[in-house]
CSV table of C-alpha atoms in Angstrom, one decimal:
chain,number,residue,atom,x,y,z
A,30,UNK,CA,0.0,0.0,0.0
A,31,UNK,CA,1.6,3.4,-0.9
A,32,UNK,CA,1.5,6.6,1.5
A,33,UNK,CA,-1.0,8.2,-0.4
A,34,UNK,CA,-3.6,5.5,-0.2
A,35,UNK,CA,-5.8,5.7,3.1
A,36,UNK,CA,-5.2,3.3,5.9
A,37,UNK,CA,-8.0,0.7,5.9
A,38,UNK,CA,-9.3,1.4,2.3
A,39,UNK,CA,-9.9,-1.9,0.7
A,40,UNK,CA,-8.9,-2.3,-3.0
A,41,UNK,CA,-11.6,-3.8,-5.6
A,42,UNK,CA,-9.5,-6.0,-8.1
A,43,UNK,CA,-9.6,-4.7,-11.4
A,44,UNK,CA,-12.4,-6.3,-13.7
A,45,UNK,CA,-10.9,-8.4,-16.4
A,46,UNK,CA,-12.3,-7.1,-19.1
A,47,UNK,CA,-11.1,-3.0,-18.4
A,48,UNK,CA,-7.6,-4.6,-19.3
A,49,UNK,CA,-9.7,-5.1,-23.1
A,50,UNK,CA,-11.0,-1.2,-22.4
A,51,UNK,CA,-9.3,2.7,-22.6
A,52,UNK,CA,-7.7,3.6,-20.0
A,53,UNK,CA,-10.6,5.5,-17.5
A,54,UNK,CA,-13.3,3.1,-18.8
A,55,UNK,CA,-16.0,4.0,-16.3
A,56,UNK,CA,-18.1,0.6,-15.1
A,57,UNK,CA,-21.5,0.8,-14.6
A,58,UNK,CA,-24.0,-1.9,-13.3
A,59,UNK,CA,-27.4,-1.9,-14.5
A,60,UNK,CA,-28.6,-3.9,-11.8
A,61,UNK,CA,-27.9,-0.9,-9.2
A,62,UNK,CA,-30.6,0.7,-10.4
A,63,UNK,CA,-31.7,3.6,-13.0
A,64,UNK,CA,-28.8,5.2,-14.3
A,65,UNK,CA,-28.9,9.3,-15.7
A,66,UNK,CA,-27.4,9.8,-18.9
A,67,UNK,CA,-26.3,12.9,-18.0
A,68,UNK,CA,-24.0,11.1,-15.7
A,69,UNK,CA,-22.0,10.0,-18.2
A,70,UNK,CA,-19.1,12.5,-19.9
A,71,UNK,CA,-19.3,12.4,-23.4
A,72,UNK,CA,-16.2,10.6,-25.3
A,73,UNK,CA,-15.4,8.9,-22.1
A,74,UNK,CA,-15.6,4.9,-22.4
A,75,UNK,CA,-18.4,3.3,-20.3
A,76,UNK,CA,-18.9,-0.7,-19.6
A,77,UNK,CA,-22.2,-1.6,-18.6
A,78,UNK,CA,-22.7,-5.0,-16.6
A,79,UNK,CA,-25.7,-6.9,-16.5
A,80,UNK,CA,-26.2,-10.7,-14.3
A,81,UNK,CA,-29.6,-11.1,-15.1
A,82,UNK,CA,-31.3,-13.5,-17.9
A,83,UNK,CA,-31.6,-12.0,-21.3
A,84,UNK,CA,-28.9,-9.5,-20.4
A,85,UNK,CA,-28.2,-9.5,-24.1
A,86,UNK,CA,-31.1,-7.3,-24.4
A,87,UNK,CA,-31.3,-5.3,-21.3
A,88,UNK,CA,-27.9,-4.1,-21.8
A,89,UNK,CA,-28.6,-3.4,-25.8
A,90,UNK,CA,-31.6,-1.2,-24.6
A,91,UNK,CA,-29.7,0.6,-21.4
A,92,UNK,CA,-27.1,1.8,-24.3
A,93,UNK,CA,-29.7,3.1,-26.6
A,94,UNK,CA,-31.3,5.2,-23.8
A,95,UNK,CA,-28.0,6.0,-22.6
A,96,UNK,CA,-26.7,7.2,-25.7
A,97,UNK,CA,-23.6,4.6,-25.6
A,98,UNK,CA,-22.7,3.5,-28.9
A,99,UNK,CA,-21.6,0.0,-28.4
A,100,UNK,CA,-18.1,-1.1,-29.6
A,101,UNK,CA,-17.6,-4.7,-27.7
A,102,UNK,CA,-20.0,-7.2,-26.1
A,103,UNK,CA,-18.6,-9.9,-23.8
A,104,UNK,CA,-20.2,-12.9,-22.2
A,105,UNK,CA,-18.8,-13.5,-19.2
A,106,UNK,CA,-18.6,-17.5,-17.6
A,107,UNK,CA,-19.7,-18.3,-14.7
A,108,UNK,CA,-20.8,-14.4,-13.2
A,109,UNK,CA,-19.7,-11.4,-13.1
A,110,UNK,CA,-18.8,-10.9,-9.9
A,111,UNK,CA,-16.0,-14.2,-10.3
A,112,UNK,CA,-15.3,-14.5,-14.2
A,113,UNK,CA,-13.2,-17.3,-15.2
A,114,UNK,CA,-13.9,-16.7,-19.2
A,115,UNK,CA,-14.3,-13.8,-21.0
A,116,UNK,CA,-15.0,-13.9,-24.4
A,117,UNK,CA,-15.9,-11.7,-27.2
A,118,UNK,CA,-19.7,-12.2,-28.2
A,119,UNK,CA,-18.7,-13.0,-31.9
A,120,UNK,CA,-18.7,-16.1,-34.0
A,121,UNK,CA,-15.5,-16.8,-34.2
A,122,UNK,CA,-14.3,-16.5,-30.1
A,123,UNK,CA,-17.7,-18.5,-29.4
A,124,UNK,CA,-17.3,-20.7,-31.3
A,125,UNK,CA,-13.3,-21.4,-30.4
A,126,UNK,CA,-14.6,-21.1,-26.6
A,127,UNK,CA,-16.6,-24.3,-27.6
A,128,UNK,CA,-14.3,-26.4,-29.3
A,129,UNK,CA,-10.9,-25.7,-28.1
A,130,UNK,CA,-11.5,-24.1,-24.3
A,131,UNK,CA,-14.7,-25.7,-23.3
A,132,UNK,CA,-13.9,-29.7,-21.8
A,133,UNK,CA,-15.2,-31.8,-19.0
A,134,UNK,CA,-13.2,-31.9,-15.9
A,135,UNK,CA,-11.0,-35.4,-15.9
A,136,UNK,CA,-12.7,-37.8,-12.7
A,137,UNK,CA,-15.7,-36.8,-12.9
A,138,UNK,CA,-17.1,-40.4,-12.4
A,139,UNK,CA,-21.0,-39.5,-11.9
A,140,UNK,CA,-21.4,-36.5,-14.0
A,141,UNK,CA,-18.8,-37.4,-17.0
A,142,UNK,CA,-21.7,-38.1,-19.4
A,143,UNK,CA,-24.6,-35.6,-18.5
A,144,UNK,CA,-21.7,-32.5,-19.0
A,145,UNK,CA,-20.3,-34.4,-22.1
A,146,UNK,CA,-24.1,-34.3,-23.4
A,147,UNK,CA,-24.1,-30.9,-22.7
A,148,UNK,CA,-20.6,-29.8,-24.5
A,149,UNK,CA,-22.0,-31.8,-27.5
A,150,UNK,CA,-25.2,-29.6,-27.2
A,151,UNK,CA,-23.5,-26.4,-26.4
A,152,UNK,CA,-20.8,-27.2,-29.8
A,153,UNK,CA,-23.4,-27.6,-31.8
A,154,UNK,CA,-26.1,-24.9,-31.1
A,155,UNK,CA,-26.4,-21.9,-33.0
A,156,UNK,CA,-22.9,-19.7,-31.7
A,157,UNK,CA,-25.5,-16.6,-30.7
A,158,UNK,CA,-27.6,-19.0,-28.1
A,159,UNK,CA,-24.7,-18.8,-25.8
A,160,UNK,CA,-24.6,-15.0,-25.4
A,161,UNK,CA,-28.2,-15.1,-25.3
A,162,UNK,CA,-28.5,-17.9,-22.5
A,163,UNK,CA,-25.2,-16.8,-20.4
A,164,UNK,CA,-26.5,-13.9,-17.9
A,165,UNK,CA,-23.3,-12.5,-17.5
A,166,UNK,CA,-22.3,-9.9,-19.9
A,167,UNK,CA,-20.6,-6.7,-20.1
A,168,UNK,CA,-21.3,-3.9,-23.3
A,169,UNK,CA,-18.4,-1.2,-24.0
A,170,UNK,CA,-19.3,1.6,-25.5
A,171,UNK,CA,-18.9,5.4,-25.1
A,172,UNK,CA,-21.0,8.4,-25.7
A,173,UNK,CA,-20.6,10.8,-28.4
């Protein structure tokens, strides 16, 4: 901790995907409630976060209102809050997530087959379903 920092202040790690952002991306969680577009500074990059079902759309809709022309979309595995993956929502990263990432666990005795079933599903769904099903996603975007 440096001298400048309070004494007791607790640092929030840094969200995986601002390291994919501008520097001074501002994060914004939709969840928190209804958010003023006249918070947000013109040019300045913005990520909205979303944890909910169809967050695909919410998010698509919060930007529009917002003003925030969207540059990225990311689904992010398993939440937000702890992301393991996070991966571009476009064909290509979706559909290398599934066949080159994506694998069952080795020794998993009891549940080997069911989550082999559902890989096999998952690989051969249409690539969109999986930002559409995932609830974790997170729009970049900035105002102009």
């Amino acid at each position: 901790m440096s001298a400048a920092e309070p004494v007791g202040r607790v640092r929030r790690p840094m969200s995986p995907w601002l390291q994919l952002c501008p520097p001074g991306t501002v994060e914004l969680d939709i969840r928190s409630g209804p958010i003023d577009q006249h918070q947000l500074i013109a040019g300045r990059p913005v990520a909205l976060m979303d944890q909910r079902p169809l967050s695909r759309r919410r998010l698509r809709q919060a930007a529009r209102r917002l003003g925030v022309v969207v540059e990225r979309e990311f689904v992010v595995l398993p939440t937000i809050a702890r992301p393991m993956v996070v991966i571009d929502d476009v064909e290509e990263a979706i559909r290398h997530f599934w066949t080159a990432v994506a694998t069952v666990p080795p020794g998993l005795a009891f549940s080997a087959l069911p989550a082999s079933a559902l890989l096999g599903v998952a690989r051969r769904s249409p690539w969109r379903w999986t930002g559409a099903l995932a609830p974790a996603r997170v729009v970049i975007g900035r105002r102009p």
